[in-house]
PDB file of C-alpha atoms and ligand atoms in Angstrom:
ATOM      1  CA  MET L  21       0.000   0.000   0.000  1.00  0.00           C
ATOM      2  CA  LYS L  22       1.431   3.360  -1.047  1.00  0.00           C
ATOM      3  CA  VAL L  23       0.960   6.370   1.239  1.00  0.00           C
ATOM      4  CA  ILE L  24       1.224   9.635  -0.715  1.00  0.00           C
ATOM      5  CA  GLU L  25       1.163  13.186   0.650  1.00  0.00           C
ATOM      6  CA  THR L  26       1.646  15.367  -2.420  1.00  0.00           C
ATOM      7  CA  ILE L  27      -0.733  16.120  -5.302  1.00  0.00           C
ATOM      8  CA  SER L  28       2.044  15.588  -7.862  1.00  0.00           C
ATOM      9  CA  GLY L  29       2.904  12.211  -6.276  1.00  0.00           C
ATOM     10  CA  MET L  30      -0.754  11.139  -6.317  1.00  0.00           C
ATOM     11  CA  LYS L  31      -1.214  12.165  -9.965  1.00  0.00           C
ATOM     12  CA  LYS L  32       1.920  10.249 -10.959  1.00  0.00           C
ATOM     13  CA  ALA L  33       0.825   7.112  -9.082  1.00  0.00           C
ATOM     14  CA  ARG L  34      -2.617   7.361 -10.723  1.00  0.00           C
ATOM     15  CA  GLN L  35      -1.018   7.373 -14.177  1.00  0.00           C
ATOM     16  CA  GLU L  36       0.608   4.060 -13.374  1.00  0.00           C
ATOM     17  CA  LEU L  37      -2.722   2.372 -12.496  1.00  0.00           C
ATOM     18  CA  GLY L  38      -4.347   0.372 -15.273  1.00  0.00           C
ATOM     19  CA  GLY L  39      -8.008  -0.717 -15.201  1.00  0.00           C
ATOM     20  CA  THR L  40     -10.672   0.948 -13.072  1.00  0.00           C
ATOM     21  CA  VAL L  41     -10.186   2.959  -9.883  1.00  0.00           C
ATOM     22  CA  GLY L  42     -12.640   3.056  -6.965  1.00  0.00           C
ATOM     23  CA  PHE L  43     -12.163   6.083  -4.715  1.00  0.00           C
ATOM     24  CA  VAL L  44     -13.304   6.670  -1.119  1.00  0.00           C
ATOM     25  CA  PRO L  45     -12.837  10.212   0.236  1.00  0.00           C
ATOM     26  CA  THR L  46     -12.762  10.339   4.065  1.00  0.00           C
ATOM     27  CA  MET L  47     -11.726  12.561   6.958  1.00  0.00           C
ATOM     28  CA  GLY L  48     -10.096   9.598   8.724  1.00  0.00           C
ATOM     29  CA  TYR L  49     -10.635   8.144  12.202  1.00  0.00           C
ATOM     30  CA  LEU L  50     -12.009   5.209  10.283  1.00  0.00           C
ATOM     31  CA  HIS L  51     -14.761   2.871  11.476  1.00  0.00           C
ATOM     32  CA  GLU L  52     -16.789   0.040   9.926  1.00  0.00           C
ATOM     33  CA  GLY L  53     -18.914   2.569   7.999  1.00  0.00           C
ATOM     34  CA  HIS L  54     -15.849   3.814   6.100  1.00  0.00           C
ATOM     35  CA  ILE L  55     -14.564   0.270   5.687  1.00  0.00           C
ATOM     36  CA  SER L  56     -17.848  -0.782   4.083  1.00  0.00           C
ATOM     37  CA  LEU L  57     -17.272   1.893   1.393  1.00  0.00           C
ATOM     38  CA  VAL L  58     -13.708   0.649   0.914  1.00  0.00           C
ATOM     39  CA  ARG L  59     -14.916  -2.948   0.462  1.00  0.00           C
ATOM     40  CA  TYR L  60     -17.365  -1.832  -2.235  1.00  0.00           C
ATOM     41  CA  ALA L  61     -14.593   0.126  -3.960  1.00  0.00           C
ATOM     42  CA  LYS L  62     -12.286  -2.895  -3.838  1.00  0.00           C
ATOM     43  CA  SER L  63     -14.872  -5.370  -5.089  1.00  0.00           C
ATOM     44  CA  GLU L  64     -16.090  -3.247  -8.026  1.00  0.00           C
ATOM     45  CA  ASN L  65     -12.731  -1.972  -9.334  1.00  0.00           C
ATOM     46  CA  THR L  66      -9.232  -3.036 -10.285  1.00  0.00           C
ATOM     47  CA  HIS L  67      -7.733  -0.612  -7.728  1.00  0.00           C
ATOM     48  CA  ALA L  68      -8.919   1.178  -4.576  1.00  0.00           C
ATOM     49  CA  VAL L  69      -7.721   4.637  -3.520  1.00  0.00           C
ATOM     50  CA  VAL L  70      -8.690   6.227  -0.180  1.00  0.00           C
ATOM     51  CA  SER L  71      -8.050   9.821   0.858  1.00  0.00           C
ATOM     52  CA  ILE L  72      -7.749  11.001   4.455  1.00  0.00           C
ATOM     53  CA  PHE L  73      -8.145  14.751   4.695  1.00  0.00           C
ATOM     54  CA  VAL L  74      -9.828  16.754   7.445  1.00  0.00           C
ATOM     55  CA  ASN L  75     -11.003  19.442   5.077  1.00  0.00           C
ATOM     56  CA  PRO L  76     -10.786  22.835   6.855  1.00  0.00           C
ATOM     57  CA  THR L  77     -13.074  24.608   4.380  1.00  0.00           C
ATOM     58  CA  GLN L  78     -16.122  22.551   5.338  1.00  0.00           C
ATOM     59  CA  PHE L  79     -15.896  23.517   9.030  1.00  0.00           C
ATOM     60  CA  GLY L  80     -17.502  26.700  10.365  1.00  0.00           C
ATOM     61  CA  PRO L  81     -15.480  29.049  12.610  1.00  0.00           C
ATOM     62  CA  THR L  82     -17.101  27.665  15.802  1.00  0.00           C
ATOM     63  CA  GLU L  83     -16.974  23.998  14.769  1.00  0.00           C
ATOM     64  CA  ASP L  84     -14.656  21.156  15.817  1.00  0.00           C
ATOM     65  CA  LEU L  85     -11.857  21.398  13.191  1.00  0.00           C
ATOM     66  CA  ALA L  86      -9.063  21.600  15.798  1.00  0.00           C
ATOM     67  CA  THR L  87     -10.417  18.743  17.911  1.00  0.00           C
ATOM     68  CA  TYR L  88     -11.757  16.503  15.121  1.00  0.00           C
ATOM     69  CA  PRO L  89     -10.578  12.963  16.078  1.00  0.00           C
ATOM     70  CA  ARG L  90      -7.490  11.744  14.220  1.00  0.00           C
ATOM     71  CA  ASP L  91      -5.547   8.448  14.283  1.00  0.00           C
ATOM     72  CA  ILE L  92      -3.529   7.960  11.112  1.00  0.00           C
ATOM     73  CA  PRO L  93      -1.580   4.836  12.264  1.00  0.00           C
ATOM     74  CA  SER L  94      -4.813   2.989  13.081  1.00  0.00           C
ATOM     75  CA  ASP L  95      -6.431   4.199   9.802  1.00  0.00           C
ATOM     76  CA  LEU L  96      -3.456   2.947   7.765  1.00  0.00           C
ATOM     77  CA  ALA L  97      -3.514  -0.455   9.487  1.00  0.00           C
ATOM     78  CA  MET L  98      -7.229  -0.857   8.666  1.00  0.00           C
ATOM     79  CA  LEU L  99      -6.749   0.176   5.035  1.00  0.00           C
ATOM     80  CA  GLU L 100      -3.719  -2.077   4.616  1.00  0.00           C
ATOM     81  CA  GLU L 101      -5.806  -4.998   5.852  1.00  0.00           C
ATOM     82  CA  CYS L 102      -8.525  -4.169   3.286  1.00  0.00           C
ATOM     83  CA  GLY L 103      -5.939  -4.350   0.472  1.00  0.00           C
ATOM     84  CA  VAL L 104      -6.166  -0.670  -0.506  1.00  0.00           C
ATOM     85  CA  ASP L 105      -3.633   0.292  -3.213  1.00  0.00           C
ATOM     86  CA  ILE L 106      -3.077   3.972  -2.404  1.00  0.00           C
ATOM     87  CA  VAL L 107      -3.841   6.231   0.568  1.00  0.00           C
ATOM     88  CA  PHE L 108      -3.683   9.943  -0.225  1.00  0.00           C
ATOM     89  CA  ILE L 109      -3.051  12.131   2.859  1.00  0.00           C
ATOM     90  CA  PRO L 110      -2.419  15.718   1.743  1.00  0.00           C
ATOM     91  CA  THR L 111      -1.795  18.591   4.149  1.00  0.00           C
ATOM     92  CA  PRO L 112      -4.218  21.550   4.231  1.00  0.00           C
ATOM     93  CA  ARG L 113      -1.492  23.728   2.691  1.00  0.00           C
ATOM     94  CA  GLU L 114      -1.024  21.242  -0.168  1.00  0.00           C
ATOM     95  CA  MET L 115      -4.767  21.377  -0.970  1.00  0.00           C
ATOM     96  CA  TYR L 116      -5.216  25.102  -0.281  1.00  0.00           C
ATOM     97  CA  PRO L 117      -2.036  27.025  -1.066  1.00  0.00           C
ATOM     98  CA  ARG L 118      -1.755  30.693  -0.042  1.00  0.00           C
ATOM     99  CA  ARG L 119      -4.251  32.971  -1.814  1.00  0.00           C
ATOM    100  CA  TYR L 120      -6.426  29.988  -2.812  1.00  0.00           C
ATOM    101  CA  SER L 121      -9.578  31.425  -4.419  1.00  0.00           C
ATOM    102  CA  THR L 122     -11.616  28.901  -6.453  1.00  0.00           C
ATOM    103  CA  TRP L 123     -14.891  27.487  -5.097  1.00  0.00           C
ATOM    104  CA  VAL L 124     -17.652  25.164  -6.276  1.00  0.00           C
ATOM    105  CA  ASP L 125     -21.024  26.436  -5.089  1.00  0.00           C
ATOM    106  CA  VAL L 126     -24.009  24.119  -5.615  1.00  0.00           C
ATOM    107  CA  LYS L 127     -27.216  26.121  -5.067  1.00  0.00           C
ATOM    108  CA  LYS L 128     -30.718  25.080  -3.875  1.00  0.00           C
ATOM    109  CA  VAL L 129     -30.018  21.607  -2.430  1.00  0.00           C
ATOM    110  CA  THR L 130     -27.473  23.183  -0.061  1.00  0.00           C
ATOM    111  CA  GLU L 131     -29.872  25.725   1.426  1.00  0.00           C
ATOM    112  CA  GLN L 132     -31.857  23.515   3.835  1.00  0.00           C
ATOM    113  CA  LEU L 133     -31.135  20.857   6.520  1.00  0.00           C
ATOM    114  CA  GLU L 134     -27.367  20.793   7.238  1.00  0.00           C
ATOM    115  CA  GLY L 135     -26.832  23.689   4.835  1.00  0.00           C
ATOM    116  CA  ALA L 136     -29.168  25.942   6.830  1.00  0.00           C
ATOM    117  CA  ILE L 137     -27.164  25.299  10.011  1.00  0.00           C
ATOM    118  CA  ARG L 138     -23.706  25.161   8.396  1.00  0.00           C
ATOM    119  CA  PRO L 139     -23.758  27.915   5.729  1.00  0.00           C
ATOM    120  CA  GLU L 140     -20.342  27.318   4.097  1.00  0.00           C
ATOM    121  CA  HIS L 141     -20.222  23.567   4.699  1.00  0.00           C
ATOM    122  CA  PHE L 142     -21.313  22.263   1.299  1.00  0.00           C
ATOM    123  CA  ARG L 143     -19.207  24.805  -0.588  1.00  0.00           C
ATOM    124  CA  GLY L 144     -16.204  23.254   1.195  1.00  0.00           C
ATOM    125  CA  VAL L 145     -17.409  19.704   0.533  1.00  0.00           C
ATOM    126  CA  ALA L 146     -18.135  20.305  -3.176  1.00  0.00           C
ATOM    127  CA  THR L 147     -14.830  22.116  -3.677  1.00  0.00           C
ATOM    128  CA  VAL L 148     -12.684  19.474  -1.988  1.00  0.00           C
ATOM    129  CA  CYS L 149     -14.456  16.594  -3.753  1.00  0.00           C
ATOM    130  CA  ASN L 150     -13.990  18.353  -7.083  1.00  0.00           C
ATOM    131  CA  LYS L 151     -10.274  18.785  -6.365  1.00  0.00           C
ATOM    132  CA  LEU L 152      -9.898  15.176  -5.167  1.00  0.00           C
ATOM    133  CA  PHE L 153     -11.738  13.852  -8.253  1.00  0.00           C
ATOM    134  CA  ASN L 154      -9.375  15.856 -10.506  1.00  0.00           C
ATOM    135  CA  ILE L 155      -6.316  14.532  -8.665  1.00  0.00           C
ATOM    136  CA  VAL L 156      -7.375  10.865  -8.325  1.00  0.00           C
ATOM    137  CA  ARG L 157      -9.461  10.625 -11.544  1.00  0.00           C
ATOM    138  CA  PRO L 158     -11.601   7.732 -10.207  1.00  0.00           C
ATOM    139  CA  THR L 159     -13.920   5.562 -12.295  1.00  0.00           C
ATOM    140  CA  LYS L 160     -16.339   5.422  -9.355  1.00  0.00           C
ATOM    141  CA  ALA L 161     -16.408   7.333  -6.051  1.00  0.00           C
ATOM    142  CA  TYR L 162     -18.153   5.898  -2.981  1.00  0.00           C
ATOM    143  CA  PHE L 163     -20.233   7.903  -0.506  1.00  0.00           C
ATOM    144  CA  GLY L 164     -22.303   6.862   2.532  1.00  0.00           C
ATOM    145  CA  GLN L 165     -26.088   7.288   2.684  1.00  0.00           C
ATOM    146  CA  LYS L 166     -25.409   8.392   6.282  1.00  0.00           C
ATOM    147  CA  ASP L 167     -24.676  11.873   4.873  1.00  0.00           C
ATOM    148  CA  ALA L 168     -27.757  11.993   2.655  1.00  0.00           C
ATOM    149  CA  GLN L 169     -27.590  15.685   1.745  1.00  0.00           C
ATOM    150  CA  GLN L 170     -23.905  15.341   0.848  1.00  0.00           C
ATOM    151  CA  VAL L 171     -24.858  12.568  -1.593  1.00  0.00           C
ATOM    152  CA  VAL L 172     -27.504  14.801  -3.228  1.00  0.00           C
ATOM    153  CA  VAL L 173     -25.029  17.702  -3.515  1.00  0.00           C
ATOM    154  CA  ILE L 174     -22.183  15.602  -4.950  1.00  0.00           C
ATOM    155  CA  LYS L 175     -24.454  13.835  -7.458  1.00  0.00           C
ATOM    156  CA  LYS L 176     -25.797  17.201  -8.633  1.00  0.00           C
ATOM    157  CA  MET L 177     -22.300  18.664  -8.973  1.00  0.00           C
ATOM    158  CA  VAL L 178     -21.073  15.639 -10.952  1.00  0.00           C
ATOM    159  CA  ALA L 179     -24.102  15.724 -13.277  1.00  0.00           C
ATOM    160  CA  GLU L 180     -24.177  19.491 -13.829  1.00  0.00           C
ATOM    161  CA  LEU L 181     -20.413  19.881 -14.312  1.00  0.00           C
ATOM    162  CA  ASN L 182     -20.400  16.820 -16.633  1.00  0.00           C
ATOM    163  CA  MET L 183     -17.745  15.131 -14.546  1.00  0.00           C
ATOM    164  CA  ASN L 184     -16.403  11.825 -15.756  1.00  0.00           C
ATOM    165  CA  LEU L 185     -17.145   9.461 -12.875  1.00  0.00           C
ATOM    166  CA  GLU L 186     -19.958   7.507 -11.288  1.00  0.00           C
ATOM    167  CA  ILE L 187     -21.158   8.166  -7.727  1.00  0.00           C
ATOM    168  CA  ILE L 188     -22.038   5.018  -5.777  1.00  0.00           C
ATOM    169  CA  VAL L 189     -24.082   5.313  -2.570  1.00  0.00           C
ATOM    170  CA  VAL L 190     -23.477   2.755   0.178  1.00  0.00           C
ATOM    171  CA  PRO L 191     -26.023   1.954   2.958  1.00  0.00           C
ATOM    172  CA  THR L 192     -25.455   3.295   6.481  1.00  0.00           C
ATOM    173  CA  VAL L 193     -23.550   0.945   8.787  1.00  0.00           C
ATOM    174  CA  ARG L 194     -24.980   0.885  12.322  1.00  0.00           C
ATOM    175  CA  GLU L 195     -23.959  -0.278  15.776  1.00  0.00           C
ATOM    176  CA  PRO L 196     -25.924  -3.330  17.044  1.00  0.00           C
ATOM    177  CA  ASP L 197     -28.386  -1.008  18.841  1.00  0.00           C
ATOM    178  CA  GLY L 198     -29.064   1.032  15.678  1.00  0.00           C
ATOM    179  CA  LEU L 199     -26.842   4.095  16.225  1.00  0.00           C
ATOM    180  CA  ALA L 200     -25.288   5.112  12.898  1.00  0.00           C
ATOM    181  CA  MET L 201     -21.495   4.792  13.066  1.00  0.00           C
ATOM    182  CA  SER L 202     -19.729   8.160  13.020  1.00  0.00           C
ATOM    183  CA  SER L 203     -16.253   9.410  13.882  1.00  0.00           C
ATOM    184  CA  ARG L 204     -17.945  11.980  16.138  1.00  0.00           C
ATOM    185  CA  ASN L 205     -19.607   9.251  18.285  1.00  0.00           C
ATOM    186  CA  VAL L 206     -16.296   9.227  20.203  1.00  0.00           C
ATOM    187  CA  TYR L 207     -17.414  12.528  21.797  1.00  0.00           C
ATOM    188  CA  LEU L 208     -20.389  10.788  23.504  1.00  0.00           C
ATOM    189  CA  LYS L 209     -20.185  10.005  27.235  1.00  0.00           C
ATOM    190  CA  PRO L 210     -21.581   6.543  28.209  1.00  0.00           C
ATOM    191  CA  ASP L 211     -25.087   7.797  29.131  1.00  0.00           C
ATOM    192  CA  GLU L 212     -25.187  10.012  26.013  1.00  0.00           C
ATOM    193  CA  ARG L 213     -24.165   7.015  23.909  1.00  0.00           C
ATOM    194  CA  GLN L 214     -27.301   5.235  25.218  1.00  0.00           C
ATOM    195  CA  GLY L 215     -29.474   8.288  24.603  1.00  0.00           C
ATOM    196  CA  ALA L 216     -28.130   8.694  21.059  1.00  0.00           C
ATOM    197  CA  CYS L 217     -30.202   5.678  19.966  1.00  0.00           C
ATOM    198  CA  VAL L 218     -33.221   7.979  20.008  1.00  0.00           C
ATOM    199  CA  LEU L 219     -32.366   9.130  16.464  1.00  0.00           C
ATOM    200  CA  TYR L 220     -32.641   5.560  15.177  1.00  0.00           C
ATOM    201  CA  HIS L 221     -35.843   4.945  17.152  1.00  0.00           C
ATOM    202  CA  ALA L 222     -37.414   8.087  15.686  1.00  0.00           C
ATOM    203  CA  LEU L 223     -36.536   6.931  12.140  1.00  0.00           C
ATOM    204  CA  LYS L 224     -37.967   3.472  12.868  1.00  0.00           C
ATOM    205  CA  LEU L 225     -41.169   5.125  14.107  1.00  0.00           C
ATOM    206  CA  ALA L 226     -41.449   7.084  10.826  1.00  0.00           C
ATOM    207  CA  GLU L 227     -40.966   3.878   8.830  1.00  0.00           C
ATOM    208  CA  LYS L 228     -43.604   2.101  10.903  1.00  0.00           C
ATOM    209  CA  MET L 229     -46.183   4.878  10.470  1.00  0.00           C
ATOM    210  CA  TRP L 230     -45.518   5.003   6.711  1.00  0.00           C
ATOM    211  CA  LYS L 231     -45.906   1.209   6.423  1.00  0.00           C
ATOM    212  CA  GLN L 232     -49.210   1.465   8.310  1.00  0.00           C
ATOM    213  CA  GLY L 233     -50.467   3.895   5.681  1.00  0.00           C
ATOM    214  CA  GLU L 234     -49.744   7.331   7.211  1.00  0.00           C
ATOM    215  CA  THR L 235     -48.986   9.855   4.444  1.00  0.00           C
ATOM    216  CA  ASP L 236     -49.297  13.120   6.404  1.00  0.00           C
ATOM    217  CA  ALA L 237     -45.717  14.349   6.850  1.00  0.00           C
ATOM    218  CA  HIS L 238     -46.733  16.702   9.671  1.00  0.00           C
ATOM    219  CA  ARG L 239     -48.176  13.861  11.743  1.00  0.00           C
ATOM    220  CA  ILE L 240     -45.088  11.694  11.236  1.00  0.00           C
ATOM    221  CA  ARG L 241     -42.764  14.591  12.142  1.00  0.00           C
ATOM    222  CA  GLN L 242     -44.774  15.417  15.271  1.00  0.00           C
ATOM    223  CA  ALA L 243     -44.650  11.784  16.444  1.00  0.00           C
ATOM    224  CA  MET L 244     -40.869  11.709  15.875  1.00  0.00           C
ATOM    225  CA  ILE L 245     -40.367  14.986  17.766  1.00  0.00           C
ATOM    226  CA  LYS L 246     -42.481  13.720  20.685  1.00  0.00           C
ATOM    227  CA  LEU L 247     -40.385  10.567  20.912  1.00  0.00           C
ATOM    228  CA  ILE L 248     -37.107  12.525  20.806  1.00  0.00           C
ATOM    229  CA  GLU L 249     -38.316  14.954  23.473  1.00  0.00           C
ATOM    230  CA  GLU L 250     -38.863  11.997  25.820  1.00  0.00           C
ATOM    231  CA  GLU L 251     -35.075  11.462  25.816  1.00  0.00           C
ATOM    232  CA  PRO L 252     -33.670  13.868  28.445  1.00  0.00           C
ATOM    233  CA  LEU L 253     -30.166  13.909  26.904  1.00  0.00           C
ATOM    234  CA  ALA L 254     -31.494  15.045  23.511  1.00  0.00           C
ATOM    235  CA  GLU L 255     -30.722  18.717  24.173  1.00  0.00           C
ATOM    236  CA  VAL L 256     -31.583  20.418  20.889  1.00  0.00           C
ATOM    237  CA  ILE L 257     -33.486  19.131  17.864  1.00  0.00           C
ATOM    238  CA  SER L 258     -31.941  20.996  14.901  1.00  0.00           C
ATOM    239  CA  TYR L 259     -34.444  19.602  12.413  1.00  0.00           C
ATOM    240  CA  VAL L 260     -36.758  16.683  11.704  1.00  0.00           C
ATOM    241  CA  SER L 261     -37.454  16.686   7.983  1.00  0.00           C
ATOM    242  CA  ILE L 262     -39.485  14.707   5.492  1.00  0.00           C
ATOM    243  CA  ALA L 263     -38.367  15.877   2.080  1.00  0.00           C
ATOM    244  CA  ASP L 264     -38.228  14.927  -1.565  1.00  0.00           C
ATOM    245  CA  GLY L 265     -35.206  12.643  -1.965  1.00  0.00           C
ATOM    246  CA  ASP L 266     -33.873  14.563  -5.003  1.00  0.00           C
ATOM    247  CA  THR L 267     -34.744  18.232  -4.445  1.00  0.00           C
ATOM    248  CA  LEU L 268     -34.746  18.085  -0.607  1.00  0.00           C
ATOM    249  CA  GLU L 269     -37.886  20.255  -0.612  1.00  0.00           C
ATOM    250  CA  GLU L 270     -40.155  19.560   2.382  1.00  0.00           C
ATOM    251  CA  ARG L 271     -43.186  17.404   1.651  1.00  0.00           C
ATOM    252  CA  HIS L 272     -46.712  17.726   3.025  1.00  0.00           C
ATOM    253  CA  GLU L 273     -47.786  14.405   1.617  1.00  0.00           C
ATOM    254  CA  VAL L 274     -45.303  11.573   2.017  1.00  0.00           C
ATOM    255  CA  LYS L 275     -44.515   9.725  -1.188  1.00  0.00           C
ATOM    256  CA  HIS L 276     -42.388   6.726  -2.079  1.00  0.00           C
ATOM    257  CA  GLY L 277     -38.686   7.677  -1.920  1.00  0.00           C
ATOM    258  CA  ALA L 278     -39.155  10.469   0.634  1.00  0.00           C
ATOM    259  CA  LEU L 279     -36.061  11.222   2.720  1.00  0.00           C
ATOM    260  CA  VAL L 280     -36.667  11.348   6.474  1.00  0.00           C
ATOM    261  CA  SER L 281     -33.692  13.036   8.111  1.00  0.00           C
ATOM    262  CA  LEU L 282     -32.941  14.513  11.495  1.00  0.00           C
ATOM    263  CA  ALA L 283     -30.204  16.221  13.474  1.00  0.00           C
ATOM    264  CA  VAL L 284     -30.150  16.187  17.267  1.00  0.00           C
ATOM    265  CA  LYS L 285     -27.562  17.504  19.709  1.00  0.00           C
ATOM    266  CA  ILE L 286     -26.697  14.875  22.344  1.00  0.00           C
ATOM    267  CA  GLY L 287     -24.010  16.136  24.712  1.00  0.00           C
ATOM    268  CA  LYS L 288     -21.212  17.714  22.646  1.00  0.00           C
ATOM    269  CA  PRO L 289     -21.920  16.416  19.128  1.00  0.00           C
ATOM    270  CA  ARG L 290     -24.854  17.162  16.865  1.00  0.00           C
ATOM    271  CA  LEU L 291     -25.727  13.760  15.406  1.00  0.00           C
ATOM    272  CA  ILE L 292     -27.401  13.214  12.032  1.00  0.00           C
ATOM    273  CA  ASP L 293     -29.202  10.208  10.583  1.00  0.00           C
ATOM    274  CA  ASN L 294     -31.781   9.425   7.913  1.00  0.00           C
ATOM    275  CA  THR L 295     -33.889   6.801   6.199  1.00  0.00           C
ATOM    276  CA  VAL L 296     -35.577   6.607   2.798  1.00  0.00           C
ATOM    277  CA  LEU L 297     -39.240   5.527   2.869  1.00  0.00           C
ATOM    278  CA  GLU L 298     -39.553   2.656   0.408  1.00  0.00           C
TER     279      GLU L 298
HETATM  280  P1  AMP S  22     -16.263  11.236   6.865  1.00  0.00           P
HETATM  281  O1  AMP S  22     -14.930  10.670   7.209  1.00  0.00           O
HETATM  282  O2  AMP S  22     -17.168  11.418   8.047  1.00  0.00           O
HETATM  283  O3  AMP S  22     -16.185  12.439   5.975  1.00  0.00           O
HETATM  284  O4  AMP S  22     -16.991  10.117   5.988  1.00  0.00           O
HETATM  285  C1  AMP S  22     -16.409   9.637   4.797  1.00  0.00           C
HETATM  286  C2  AMP S  22     -17.437   8.830   4.049  1.00  0.00           C
HETATM  287  O5  AMP S  22     -17.884   7.740   4.862  1.00  0.00           O
HETATM  288  C3  AMP S  22     -18.687   9.644   3.676  1.00  0.00           C
HETATM  289  O6  AMP S  22     -19.122   9.295   2.377  1.00  0.00           O
HETATM  290  C4  AMP S  22     -19.686   9.195   4.723  1.00  0.00           C
HETATM  291  O7  AMP S  22     -21.035   9.311   4.308  1.00  0.00           O
HETATM  292  C5  AMP S  22     -19.300   7.736   4.903  1.00  0.00           C
HETATM  293  N1  AMP S  22     -19.787   7.228   6.183  1.00  0.00           N
HETATM  294  C6  AMP S  22     -19.615   7.791   7.415  1.00  0.00           C
HETATM  295  N2  AMP S  22     -20.262   7.077   8.346  1.00  0.00           N
HETATM  296  C7  AMP S  22     -20.857   6.050   7.703  1.00  0.00           C
HETATM  297  C8  AMP S  22     -21.673   4.951   8.117  1.00  0.00           C
HETATM  298  N3  AMP S  22     -22.021   4.778   9.384  1.00  0.00           N
HETATM  299  N4  AMP S  22     -22.101   4.082   7.173  1.00  0.00           N
HETATM  300  C9  AMP S  22     -21.763   4.251   5.868  1.00  0.00           C
HETATM  301  N5  AMP S  22     -20.988   5.258   5.416  1.00  0.00           N
HETATM  302  C10 AMP S  22     -20.549   6.133   6.319  1.00  0.00           C
END
């Protein structure tokens, strides 16, 4: 497994790869969710490339950039075991040299949900993914359904900028009790870790109501909010949304393919999760 830190080194190594390349962009501190993406990339391509980059431009000024969990030796051991060909670990200065000034700004689908709370977030995500795609030139890039709005934004960017790769979405990997795996779960104290399951329970409730024939989005949202409010450690509900899966516009009437998503602050982290009503 090659570990490469420079853009020129990564581009050169890419030139030497024949066949197809599956690419998994990450911010590191890897868990089974990330590894699931890597396994898909490995199984569907000749080569697998993973990037580890805590992208400063997608963090707001009051967010956790400085304290975001990092463990490169453990990440590399996990990726080596998966049989990854190349790990790209650039520095922030390598990706954003002095006087950096070019941004990719996807409109509309970035204005609600996470985008409403984190105004510059998706501009940072779209820009860094665009740069990484240009450097790695993957055949397919793999993203987790866990970050549902990110998937919508990246797919739109790739389609509208006519980019030459396919975006593959991988199901959310969960802990045995339903909590979606996330690098930020490390911030949870033991009682908060228990309480964090309320996000999953609220999503399960939405699925159950939908299966029983409920199509009024307001009623489903209210039931979810009531359930979350019963959890004393759920401090702030940022949003509970039932939206169109493509446009992310809120729905009154729930239809097949609707995206139910929520964000709840439990202790230090604000956790996000979602489900698609099938
Ligand atoms: P991150 O390191 O948090 O930026 O995540 C890198 C990629 O892993 C993104 O495409 C995430 O959506 C994906 N991911 C994170 N957590 C999970 C999970 N629990 N299941 C599946 N994919 C995940």
